[in-house]
């Protein structure tokens, strides 16, 4: 074992940062009646409307079963609309409603405020260096993640 205290491990610092980020976003989004996953779906649809549940699940990093529940909730709130794909009869394509766009625009202002605060906390060279270091750390994490074995 190493002499470094666990709270000084880089992975522990990354985890604490991620937890603080998620706590902020969850608190901000709760005011709009949204979860992080629901917000991510609305944001994805604002960038590319007409996505399938499978595409949204992949982009959100959740199972298709979980995404089905998320989409059902969003549809119940009239934030999205689902309609059959003209190409694949069993595939439903998801689009934002006007209400969904309006709610997303308001919630986005809460989320982007943190991004601006983080940007202001660093000089331009620090921000560039920090971003590059985060990308490098992410690459190491991805490379060190064991591949899932087929069942």
mmCIF file of N, CA, C and O in Angstrom, residues 44-139:
data_model
loop_
_atom_site.group_PDB
_atom_site.id
_atom_site.type_symbol
_atom_site.label_atom_id
_atom_site.label_comp_id
_atom_site.label_asym_id
_atom_site.label_seq_id
_atom_site.Cartn_x
_atom_site.Cartn_y
_atom_site.Cartn_z
ATOM 1 N N UNK A 44 -30.395 17.064 -25.327
ATOM 2 C CA UNK A 44 -30.054 16.300 -26.538
ATOM 3 C C UNK A 44 -31.056 16.578 -27.649
ATOM 4 O O UNK A 44 -30.684 16.770 -28.809
ATOM 5 N N UNK A 45 -32.345 16.625 -27.294
ATOM 6 C CA UNK A 45 -33.380 16.877 -28.301
ATOM 7 C C UNK A 45 -33.333 18.314 -28.818
ATOM 8 O O UNK A 45 -33.730 18.565 -29.952
ATOM 9 N N UNK A 46 -32.846 19.238 -28.001
ATOM 10 C CA UNK A 46 -32.725 20.620 -28.472
ATOM 11 C C UNK A 46 -31.629 20.732 -29.522
ATOM 12 O O UNK A 46 -31.657 21.626 -30.359
ATOM 13 N N UNK A 47 -30.696 19.811 -29.479
ATOM 14 C CA UNK A 47 -29.585 19.806 -30.438
ATOM 15 C C UNK A 47 -29.918 18.999 -31.693
ATOM 16 O O UNK A 47 -29.441 19.313 -32.776
ATOM 17 N N UNK A 48 -30.722 17.947 -31.489
ATOM 18 C CA UNK A 48 -31.119 17.093 -32.624
ATOM 19 C C UNK A 48 -32.466 16.464 -32.310
ATOM 20 O O UNK A 48 -32.537 15.489 -31.560
ATOM 21 N N UNK A 49 -33.502 17.016 -32.865
ATOM 22 C CA UNK A 49 -34.850 16.500 -32.648
ATOM 23 C C UNK A 49 -35.049 15.203 -33.421
ATOM 24 O O UNK A 49 -34.329 14.911 -34.378
ATOM 25 N N UNK A 50 -36.011 14.401 -33.013
ATOM 26 C CA UNK A 50 -36.349 13.193 -33.747
ATOM 27 C C UNK A 50 -35.456 12.017 -33.436
ATOM 28 O O UNK A 50 -35.199 11.184 -34.309
ATOM 29 N N UNK A 51 -34.995 11.903 -32.194
ATOM 30 C CA UNK A 51 -34.134 10.789 -31.811
ATOM 31 C C UNK A 51 -34.975 9.642 -31.257
ATOM 32 O O UNK A 51 -36.038 9.848 -30.688
ATOM 33 N N UNK A 52 -34.458 8.428 -31.403
ATOM 34 C CA UNK A 52 -35.131 7.250 -30.857
ATOM 35 C C UNK A 52 -34.745 7.092 -29.389
ATOM 36 O O UNK A 52 -33.767 7.673 -28.906
ATOM 37 N N UNK A 53 -35.501 6.265 -28.679
ATOM 38 C CA UNK A 53 -35.186 5.979 -27.275
ATOM 39 C C UNK A 53 -33.802 5.343 -27.160
ATOM 40 O O UNK A 53 -33.052 5.647 -26.224
ATOM 41 N N UNK A 54 -33.444 4.485 -28.100
ATOM 42 C CA UNK A 54 -32.127 3.843 -28.066
ATOM 43 C C UNK A 54 -31.018 4.885 -28.218
ATOM 44 O O UNK A 54 -30.002 4.823 -27.516
ATOM 45 N N UNK A 55 -31.188 5.828 -29.129
ATOM 46 C CA UNK A 55 -30.188 6.881 -29.310
ATOM 47 C C UNK A 55 -30.071 7.735 -28.054
ATOM 48 O O UNK A 55 -28.970 8.082 -27.632
ATOM 49 N N UNK A 56 -31.203 8.074 -27.448
ATOM 50 C CA UNK A 56 -31.188 8.886 -26.230
ATOM 51 C C UNK A 56 -30.552 8.120 -25.069
ATOM 52 O O UNK A 56 -29.819 8.702 -24.268
ATOM 53 N N UNK A 57 -30.828 6.818 -24.980
ATOM 54 C CA UNK A 57 -30.236 6.002 -23.919
ATOM 55 C C UNK A 57 -28.717 5.965 -24.060
ATOM 56 O O UNK A 57 -27.990 6.136 -23.072
ATOM 57 N N UNK A 58 -28.234 5.766 -25.286
ATOM 58 C CA UNK A 58 -26.787 5.742 -25.513
ATOM 59 C C UNK A 58 -26.160 7.086 -25.165
ATOM 60 O O UNK A 58 -25.125 7.139 -24.505
ATOM 61 N N UNK A 59 -26.775 8.171 -25.597
ATOM 62 C CA UNK A 59 -26.188 9.491 -25.342
ATOM 63 C C UNK A 59 -26.239 9.846 -23.862
ATOM 64 O O UNK A 59 -25.385 10.566 -23.363
ATOM 65 N N UNK A 60 -27.234 9.296 -23.132
ATOM 66 C CA UNK A 60 -27.360 9.585 -21.707
ATOM 67 C C UNK A 60 -26.668 8.585 -20.805
ATOM 68 O O UNK A 60 -26.633 8.763 -19.589
ATOM 69 N N UNK A 61 -26.148 7.514 -21.397
ATOM 70 C CA UNK A 61 -25.446 6.508 -20.610
ATOM 71 C C UNK A 61 -26.355 5.724 -19.674
ATOM 72 O O UNK A 61 -25.945 5.331 -18.586
ATOM 73 N N UNK A 62 -27.605 5.500 -20.108
ATOM 74 C CA UNK A 62 -28.545 4.721 -19.302
ATOM 75 C C UNK A 62 -29.080 3.573 -20.153
ATOM 76 O O UNK A 62 -28.941 3.576 -21.376
ATOM 77 N N UNK A 63 -29.711 2.613 -19.482
ATOM 78 C CA UNK A 63 -30.287 1.480 -20.218
ATOM 79 C C UNK A 63 -31.527 1.928 -20.983
ATOM 80 O O UNK A 63 -32.136 2.952 -20.663
ATOM 81 N N UNK A 64 -31.897 1.142 -21.984
ATOM 82 C CA UNK A 64 -33.108 1.457 -22.748
ATOM 83 C C UNK A 64 -34.349 1.357 -21.861
ATOM 84 O O UNK A 64 -35.292 2.128 -22.036
ATOM 85 N N UNK A 65 -34.315 0.450 -20.883
ATOM 86 C CA UNK A 65 -35.437 0.328 -19.969
ATOM 87 C C UNK A 65 -35.579 1.596 -19.128
ATOM 88 O O UNK A 65 -36.691 2.105 -18.937
ATOM 89 N N UNK A 66 -34.459 2.106 -18.614
ATOM 90 C CA UNK A 66 -34.489 3.350 -17.835
ATOM 91 C C UNK A 66 -34.968 4.502 -18.699
ATOM 92 O O UNK A 66 -35.769 5.336 -18.248
ATOM 93 N N UNK A 67 -34.491 4.556 -19.930
ATOM 94 C CA UNK A 67 -34.883 5.649 -20.824
ATOM 95 C C UNK A 67 -36.373 5.590 -21.124
ATOM 96 O O UNK A 67 -37.024 6.639 -21.235
ATOM 97 N N UNK A 68 -36.926 4.397 -21.229
ATOM 98 C CA UNK A 68 -38.373 4.273 -21.478
ATOM 99 C C UNK A 68 -39.154 4.954 -20.357
ATOM 100 O O UNK A 68 -40.134 5.672 -20.610
ATOM 101 N N UNK A 69 -38.724 4.774 -19.126
ATOM 102 C CA UNK A 69 -39.372 5.422 -17.992
ATOM 103 C C UNK A 69 -39.214 6.930 -18.022
ATOM 104 O O UNK A 69 -40.169 7.677 -17.755
ATOM 105 N N UNK A 70 -38.014 7.392 -18.361
ATOM 106 C CA UNK A 70 -37.738 8.834 -18.450
ATOM 107 C C UNK A 70 -38.624 9.461 -19.523
ATOM 108 O O UNK A 70 -39.252 10.511 -19.305
ATOM 109 N N UNK A 71 -38.699 8.821 -20.673
ATOM 110 C CA UNK A 71 -39.509 9.362 -21.766
ATOM 111 C C UNK A 71 -40.991 9.357 -21.418
ATOM 112 O O UNK A 71 -41.715 10.298 -21.766
ATOM 113 N N UNK A 72 -41.443 8.323 -20.720
ATOM 114 C CA UNK A 72 -42.837 8.279 -20.292
ATOM 115 C C UNK A 72 -43.165 9.447 -19.363
ATOM 116 O O UNK A 72 -44.218 10.085 -19.494
ATOM 117 N N UNK A 73 -42.252 9.741 -18.447
ATOM 118 C CA UNK A 73 -42.446 10.865 -17.523
ATOM 119 C C UNK A 73 -42.464 12.187 -18.279
ATOM 120 O O UNK A 73 -43.341 13.036 -18.045
ATOM 121 N N UNK A 74 -41.499 12.377 -19.178
ATOM 122 C CA UNK A 74 -41.430 13.629 -19.943
ATOM 123 C C UNK A 74 -42.652 13.801 -20.837
ATOM 124 O O UNK A 74 -43.164 14.915 -20.992
ATOM 125 N N UNK A 75 -43.128 12.708 -21.395
ATOM 126 C CA UNK A 75 -44.317 12.777 -22.240
ATOM 127 C C UNK A 75 -45.547 13.121 -21.389
ATOM 128 O O UNK A 75 -46.394 13.916 -21.801
ATOM 129 N N UNK A 76 -45.614 12.554 -20.194
ATOM 130 C CA UNK A 76 -46.712 12.854 -19.285
ATOM 131 C C UNK A 76 -46.746 14.319 -18.874
ATOM 132 O O UNK A 76 -47.813 14.884 -18.631
ATOM 133 N N UNK A 77 -45.567 14.936 -18.808
ATOM 134 C CA UNK A 77 -45.469 16.365 -18.477
ATOM 135 C C UNK A 77 -45.639 17.244 -19.719
ATOM 136 O O UNK A 77 -45.524 18.463 -19.634
ATOM 137 N N UNK A 78 -45.857 16.598 -20.857
ATOM 138 C CA UNK A 78 -46.031 17.273 -22.154
ATOM 139 C C UNK A 78 -44.801 18.092 -22.562
ATOM 140 O O UNK A 78 -44.908 19.127 -23.211
ATOM 141 N N UNK A 79 -43.621 17.560 -22.197
ATOM 142 C CA UNK A 79 -42.368 18.217 -22.570
ATOM 143 C C UNK A 79 -41.798 17.634 -23.859
ATOM 144 O O UNK A 79 -40.986 18.278 -24.526
ATOM 145 N N UNK A 80 -42.219 16.423 -24.174
ATOM 146 C CA UNK A 80 -41.800 15.758 -25.419
ATOM 147 C C UNK A 80 -43.024 15.156 -26.080
ATOM 148 O O UNK A 80 -44.072 14.997 -25.458
ATOM 149 N N UNK A 81 -42.843 14.794 -27.334
ATOM 150 C CA UNK A 81 -43.870 14.095 -28.107
ATOM 151 C C UNK A 81 -43.160 12.937 -28.801
ATOM 152 O O UNK A 81 -42.055 13.087 -29.309
ATOM 153 N N UNK A 82 -43.814 11.781 -28.814
ATOM 154 C CA UNK A 82 -43.256 10.624 -29.520
ATOM 155 C C UNK A 82 -44.206 10.228 -30.637
ATOM 156 O O UNK A 82 -45.425 10.243 -30.469
ATOM 157 N N UNK A 83 -43.613 9.891 -31.768
ATOM 158 C CA UNK A 83 -44.410 9.476 -32.918
ATOM 159 C C UNK A 83 -43.661 8.372 -33.666
ATOM 160 O O UNK A 83 -42.441 8.286 -33.595
ATOM 161 N N UNK A 84 -44.406 7.525 -34.382
ATOM 162 C CA UNK A 84 -43.770 6.412 -35.101
ATOM 163 C C UNK A 84 -42.797 6.917 -36.175
ATOM 164 O O UNK A 84 -43.054 7.915 -36.845
ATOM 165 N N UNK A 85 -41.709 6.200 -36.298
ATOM 166 C CA UNK A 85 -40.729 6.506 -37.342
ATOM 167 C C UNK A 85 -41.316 6.154 -38.696
ATOM 168 O O UNK A 85 -41.954 5.104 -38.851
ATOM 169 N N UNK A 86 -41.103 6.987 -39.707
ATOM 170 C CA UNK A 86 -41.585 6.649 -41.046
ATOM 171 C C UNK A 86 -40.798 5.484 -41.664
ATOM 172 O O UNK A 86 -41.260 4.858 -42.604
ATOM 173 N N UNK A 87 -39.646 5.174 -41.078
ATOM 174 C CA UNK A 87 -38.775 4.126 -41.624
ATOM 175 C C UNK A 87 -38.947 2.791 -40.894
ATOM 176 O O UNK A 87 -38.979 1.739 -41.516
ATOM 177 N N UNK A 88 -39.052 2.856 -39.559
ATOM 178 C CA UNK A 88 -39.167 1.641 -38.751
ATOM 179 C C UNK A 88 -40.435 1.721 -37.910
ATOM 180 O O UNK A 88 -40.512 2.522 -36.988
ATOM 181 N N UNK A 89 -41.402 0.887 -38.197
ATOM 182 C CA UNK A 89 -42.722 0.951 -37.552
ATOM 183 C C UNK A 89 -42.658 0.794 -36.035
ATOM 184 O O UNK A 89 -43.455 1.382 -35.315
ATOM 185 N N UNK A 90 -41.691 0.013 -35.522
ATOM 186 C CA UNK A 90 -41.616 -0.226 -34.082
ATOM 187 C C UNK A 90 -40.811 0.851 -33.341
ATOM 188 O O UNK A 90 -40.756 0.834 -32.119
ATOM 189 N N UNK A 91 -40.199 1.763 -34.065
ATOM 190 C CA UNK A 91 -39.367 2.799 -33.449
ATOM 191 C C UNK A 91 -40.170 4.082 -33.291
ATOM 192 O O UNK A 91 -40.834 4.527 -34.223
ATOM 193 N N UNK A 92 -40.113 4.645 -32.099
ATOM 194 C CA UNK A 92 -40.755 5.925 -31.817
ATOM 195 C C UNK A 92 -39.683 7.021 -31.842
ATOM 196 O O UNK A 92 -38.641 6.872 -31.218
ATOM 197 N N UNK A 93 -39.969 8.090 -32.559
ATOM 198 C CA UNK A 93 -39.051 9.226 -32.592
ATOM 199 C C UNK A 93 -39.547 10.279 -31.614
ATOM 200 O O UNK A 93 -40.744 10.538 -31.500
ATOM 201 N N UNK A 94 -38.608 10.891 -30.909
ATOM 202 C CA UNK A 94 -38.943 11.834 -29.848
ATOM 203 C C UNK A 94 -38.579 13.247 -30.266
ATOM 204 O O UNK A 94 -37.489 13.486 -30.778
ATOM 205 N N UNK A 95 -39.513 14.176 -30.035
ATOM 206 C CA UNK A 95 -39.272 15.587 -30.322
ATOM 207 C C UNK A 95 -39.694 16.416 -29.118
ATOM 208 O O UNK A 95 -40.529 16.011 -28.315
ATOM 209 N N UNK A 96 -39.089 17.587 -28.995
ATOM 210 C CA UNK A 96 -39.457 18.527 -27.943
ATOM 211 C C UNK A 96 -40.765 19.223 -28.296
ATOM 212 O O UNK A 96 -41.002 19.539 -29.456
ATOM 213 N N UNK A 97 -41.565 19.488 -27.291
ATOM 214 C CA UNK A 97 -42.755 20.312 -27.493
ATOM 215 C C UNK A 97 -42.358 21.761 -27.195
ATOM 216 O O UNK A 97 -41.263 22.025 -26.672
ATOM 217 N N UNK A 98 -43.237 22.686 -27.492
ATOM 218 C CA UNK A 98 -42.979 24.084 -27.155
ATOM 219 C C UNK A 98 -42.782 24.257 -25.662
ATOM 220 O O UNK A 98 -41.884 24.992 -25.215
ATOM 221 N N UNK A 99 -43.583 23.559 -24.877
ATOM 222 C CA UNK A 99 -43.460 23.609 -23.417
ATOM 223 C C UNK A 99 -42.095 23.075 -22.985
ATOM 224 O O UNK A 99 -41.453 23.631 -22.092
ATOM 225 N N UNK A 100 -41.654 22.005 -23.623
ATOM 226 C CA UNK A 100 -40.347 21.421 -23.324
ATOM 227 C C UNK A 100 -39.218 22.389 -23.632
ATOM 228 O O UNK A 100 -38.266 22.523 -22.851
ATOM 229 N N UNK A 101 -39.316 23.064 -24.771
ATOM 230 C CA UNK A 101 -38.287 24.052 -25.143
ATOM 231 C C UNK A 101 -38.241 25.207 -24.148
ATOM 232 O O UNK A 101 -37.170 25.666 -23.766
ATOM 233 N N UNK A 102 -39.407 25.671 -23.734
ATOM 234 C CA UNK A 102 -39.466 26.791 -22.776
ATOM 235 C C UNK A 102 -38.863 26.394 -21.429
ATOM 236 O O UNK A 102 -38.087 27.157 -20.848
ATOM 237 N N UNK A 103 -39.228 25.206 -20.931
ATOM 238 C CA UNK A 103 -38.694 24.749 -19.651
ATOM 239 C C UNK A 103 -37.184 24.553 -19.736
ATOM 240 O O UNK A 103 -36.445 24.946 -18.832
ATOM 241 N N UNK A 104 -36.720 23.949 -20.824
ATOM 242 C CA UNK A 104 -35.289 23.744 -21.014
ATOM 243 C C UNK A 104 -34.553 25.076 -21.028
ATOM 244 O O UNK A 104 -33.495 25.207 -20.412
ATOM 245 N N UNK A 105 -35.085 26.066 -21.705
ATOM 246 C CA UNK A 105 -34.424 27.377 -21.774
ATOM 247 C C UNK A 105 -34.260 27.969 -20.380
ATOM 248 O O UNK A 105 -33.203 28.525 -20.049
ATOM 249 N N UNK A 106 -35.276 27.834 -19.541
ATOM 250 C CA UNK A 106 -35.185 28.379 -18.179
ATOM 251 C C UNK A 106 -34.188 27.575 -17.335
ATOM 252 O O UNK A 106 -33.363 28.144 -16.620
ATOM 253 N N UNK A 107 -34.258 26.257 -17.408
ATOM 254 C CA UNK A 107 -33.353 25.404 -16.634
ATOM 255 C C UNK A 107 -31.903 25.584 -17.092
ATOM 256 O O UNK A 107 -30.981 25.589 -16.272
ATOM 257 N N UNK A 108 -31.723 25.765 -18.384
ATOM 258 C CA UNK A 108 -30.371 25.946 -18.941
ATOM 259 C C UNK A 108 -29.692 27.167 -18.326
ATOM 260 O O UNK A 108 -28.485 27.153 -18.081
ATOM 261 N N UNK A 109 -30.454 28.210 -18.058
ATOM 262 C CA UNK A 109 -29.874 29.414 -17.458
ATOM 263 C C UNK A 109 -29.280 29.117 -16.085
ATOM 264 O O UNK A 109 -28.255 29.692 -15.712
ATOM 265 N N UNK A 110 -29.888 28.220 -15.341
ATOM 266 C CA UNK A 110 -29.353 27.816 -14.035
ATOM 267 C C UNK A 110 -28.044 27.039 -14.213
ATOM 268 O O UNK A 110 -27.094 27.256 -13.487
ATOM 269 N N UNK A 111 -28.038 26.133 -15.162
ATOM 270 C CA UNK A 111 -26.874 25.281 -15.377
ATOM 271 C C UNK A 111 -25.707 26.092 -15.949
ATOM 272 O O UNK A 111 -24.558 25.944 -15.514
ATOM 273 N N UNK A 112 -25.976 26.968 -16.883
ATOM 274 C CA UNK A 112 -24.910 27.739 -17.520
ATOM 275 C C UNK A 112 -24.300 28.750 -16.553
ATOM 276 O O UNK A 112 -23.139 29.147 -16.708
ATOM 277 N N UNK A 113 -25.052 29.141 -15.527
ATOM 278 C CA UNK A 113 -24.509 30.069 -14.523
ATOM 279 C C UNK A 113 -23.306 29.442 -13.823
ATOM 280 O O UNK A 113 -22.310 30.132 -13.556
ATOM 281 N N UNK A 114 -23.360 28.157 -13.535
ATOM 282 C CA UNK A 114 -22.218 27.483 -12.921
ATOM 283 C C UNK A 114 -21.048 27.436 -13.890
ATOM 284 O O UNK A 114 -19.901 27.659 -13.495
ATOM 285 N N UNK A 115 -21.322 27.168 -15.142
ATOM 286 C CA UNK A 115 -20.248 27.136 -16.148
ATOM 287 C C UNK A 115 -19.539 28.486 -16.208
ATOM 288 O O UNK A 115 -18.305 28.555 -16.249
ATOM 289 N N UNK A 116 -20.312 29.553 -16.177
ATOM 290 C CA UNK A 116 -19.721 30.902 -16.203
ATOM 291 C C UNK A 116 -18.906 31.176 -14.944
ATOM 292 O O UNK A 116 -17.853 31.800 -14.999
ATOM 293 N N UNK A 117 -19.405 30.712 -13.787
ATOM 294 C CA UNK A 117 -18.673 30.907 -12.532
ATOM 295 C C UNK A 117 -17.348 30.147 -12.551
ATOM 296 O O UNK A 117 -16.318 30.660 -12.093
ATOM 297 N N UNK A 118 -17.362 28.935 -13.089
ATOM 298 C CA UNK A 118 -16.122 28.170 -13.206
ATOM 299 C C UNK A 118 -15.151 28.845 -14.160
ATOM 300 O O UNK A 118 -13.953 28.920 -13.888
ATOM 301 N N UNK A 119 -15.650 29.345 -15.252
ATOM 302 C CA UNK A 119 -14.810 30.054 -16.215
ATOM 303 C C UNK A 119 -14.165 31.271 -15.562
ATOM 304 O O UNK A 119 -12.967 31.528 -15.737
ATOM 305 N N UNK A 120 -14.933 31.983 -14.759
ATOM 306 C CA UNK A 120 -14.424 33.193 -14.097
ATOM 307 C C UNK A 120 -13.402 32.875 -13.001
ATOM 308 O O UNK A 120 -12.603 33.740 -12.630
ATOM 309 N N UNK A 121 -13.405 31.650 -12.494
ATOM 310 C CA UNK A 121 -12.489 31.272 -11.418
ATOM 311 C C UNK A 121 -11.062 31.038 -11.901
ATOM 312 O O UNK A 121 -10.151 30.917 -11.078
ATOM 313 N N UNK A 122 -10.870 30.993 -13.208
ATOM 314 C CA UNK A 122 -9.557 30.704 -13.777
ATOM 315 C C UNK A 122 -9.160 31.781 -14.777
ATOM 316 O O UNK A 122 -10.026 32.354 -15.455
ATOM 317 N N UNK A 123 -7.879 32.004 -14.898
ATOM 318 C CA UNK A 123 -7.408 32.848 -15.991
ATOM 319 C C UNK A 123 -7.562 32.041 -17.275
ATOM 320 O O UNK A 123 -7.735 30.811 -17.226
ATOM 321 N N UNK A 124 -7.468 32.705 -18.407
ATOM 322 C CA UNK A 124 -7.609 31.995 -19.688
ATOM 323 C C UNK A 124 -6.576 30.876 -19.830
ATOM 324 O O UNK A 124 -6.938 29.745 -20.204
ATOM 325 N N UNK A 125 -5.290 31.122 -19.517
ATOM 326 C CA UNK A 125 -4.317 30.018 -19.620
ATOM 327 C C UNK A 125 -4.598 28.885 -18.621
ATOM 328 O O UNK A 125 -4.427 27.717 -18.948
ATOM 329 N N UNK A 126 -5.048 29.230 -17.411
ATOM 330 C CA UNK A 126 -5.386 28.198 -16.427
ATOM 331 C C UNK A 126 -6.549 27.352 -16.922
ATOM 332 O O UNK A 126 -6.537 26.126 -16.803
ATOM 333 N N UNK A 127 -7.564 28.021 -17.456
ATOM 334 C CA UNK A 127 -8.743 27.315 -17.965
ATOM 335 C C UNK A 127 -8.343 26.361 -19.086
ATOM 336 O O UNK A 127 -8.776 25.199 -19.105
ATOM 337 N N UNK A 128 -7.518 26.831 -20.002
ATOM 338 C CA UNK A 128 -7.069 25.985 -21.119
ATOM 339 C C UNK A 128 -6.269 24.793 -20.597
ATOM 340 O O UNK A 128 -6.483 23.655 -21.034
ATOM 341 N N UNK A 129 -5.358 25.047 -19.654
ATOM 342 C CA UNK A 129 -4.535 23.971 -19.105
ATOM 343 C C UNK A 129 -5.399 22.973 -18.328
ATOM 344 O O UNK A 129 -5.235 21.755 -18.468
ATOM 345 N N UNK A 130 -6.325 23.482 -17.514
ATOM 346 C CA UNK A 130 -7.206 22.631 -16.720
ATOM 347 C C UNK A 130 -8.056 21.760 -17.632
ATOM 348 O O UNK A 130 -8.207 20.554 -17.403
ATOM 349 N N UNK A 131 -8.597 22.343 -18.682
ATOM 350 C CA UNK A 131 -9.414 21.587 -19.637
ATOM 351 C C UNK A 131 -8.599 20.481 -20.281
ATOM 352 O O UNK A 131 -9.073 19.336 -20.409
ATOM 353 N N UNK A 132 -7.372 20.799 -20.665
ATOM 354 C CA UNK A 132 -6.498 19.800 -21.298
ATOM 355 C C UNK A 132 -6.169 18.689 -20.302
ATOM 356 O O UNK A 132 -6.188 17.499 -20.657
ATOM 357 N N UNK A 133 -5.911 19.037 -19.050
ATOM 358 C CA UNK A 133 -5.594 18.038 -18.033
ATOM 359 C C UNK A 133 -6.805 17.140 -17.749
ATOM 360 O O UNK A 133 -6.652 15.925 -17.566
ATOM 361 N N UNK A 134 -7.988 17.725 -17.718
ATOM 362 C CA UNK A 134 -9.192 16.915 -17.532
ATOM 363 C C UNK A 134 -9.384 15.933 -18.685
ATOM 364 O O UNK A 134 -9.751 14.777 -18.477
ATOM 365 N N UNK A 135 -9.145 16.402 -19.907
ATOM 366 C CA UNK A 135 -9.252 15.513 -21.073
ATOM 367 C C UNK A 135 -8.246 14.372 -20.970
ATOM 368 O O UNK A 135 -8.574 13.217 -21.257
ATOM 369 N N UNK A 136 -7.039 14.689 -20.544
ATOM 370 C CA UNK A 136 -6.014 13.659 -20.404
ATOM 371 C C UNK A 136 -6.411 12.658 -19.314
ATOM 372 O O UNK A 136 -6.269 11.441 -19.485
ATOM 373 N N UNK A 137 -6.925 13.150 -18.186
ATOM 374 C CA UNK A 137 -7.368 12.261 -17.112
ATOM 375 C C UNK A 137 -8.511 11.373 -17.592
ATOM 376 O O UNK A 137 -8.537 10.172 -17.292
ATOM 377 N N UNK A 138 -9.436 11.952 -18.345
ATOM 378 C CA UNK A 138 -10.568 11.175 -18.878
ATOM 379 C C UNK A 138 -10.055 10.065 -19.784
ATOM 380 O O UNK A 138 -10.534 8.922 -19.716
ATOM 381 N N UNK A 139 -9.085 10.370 -20.621
ATOM 382 C CA UNK A 139 -8.526 9.359 -21.519
ATOM 383 C C UNK A 139 -7.895 8.209 -20.741
ATOM 384 O O UNK A 139 -8.114 7.038 -21.071
#
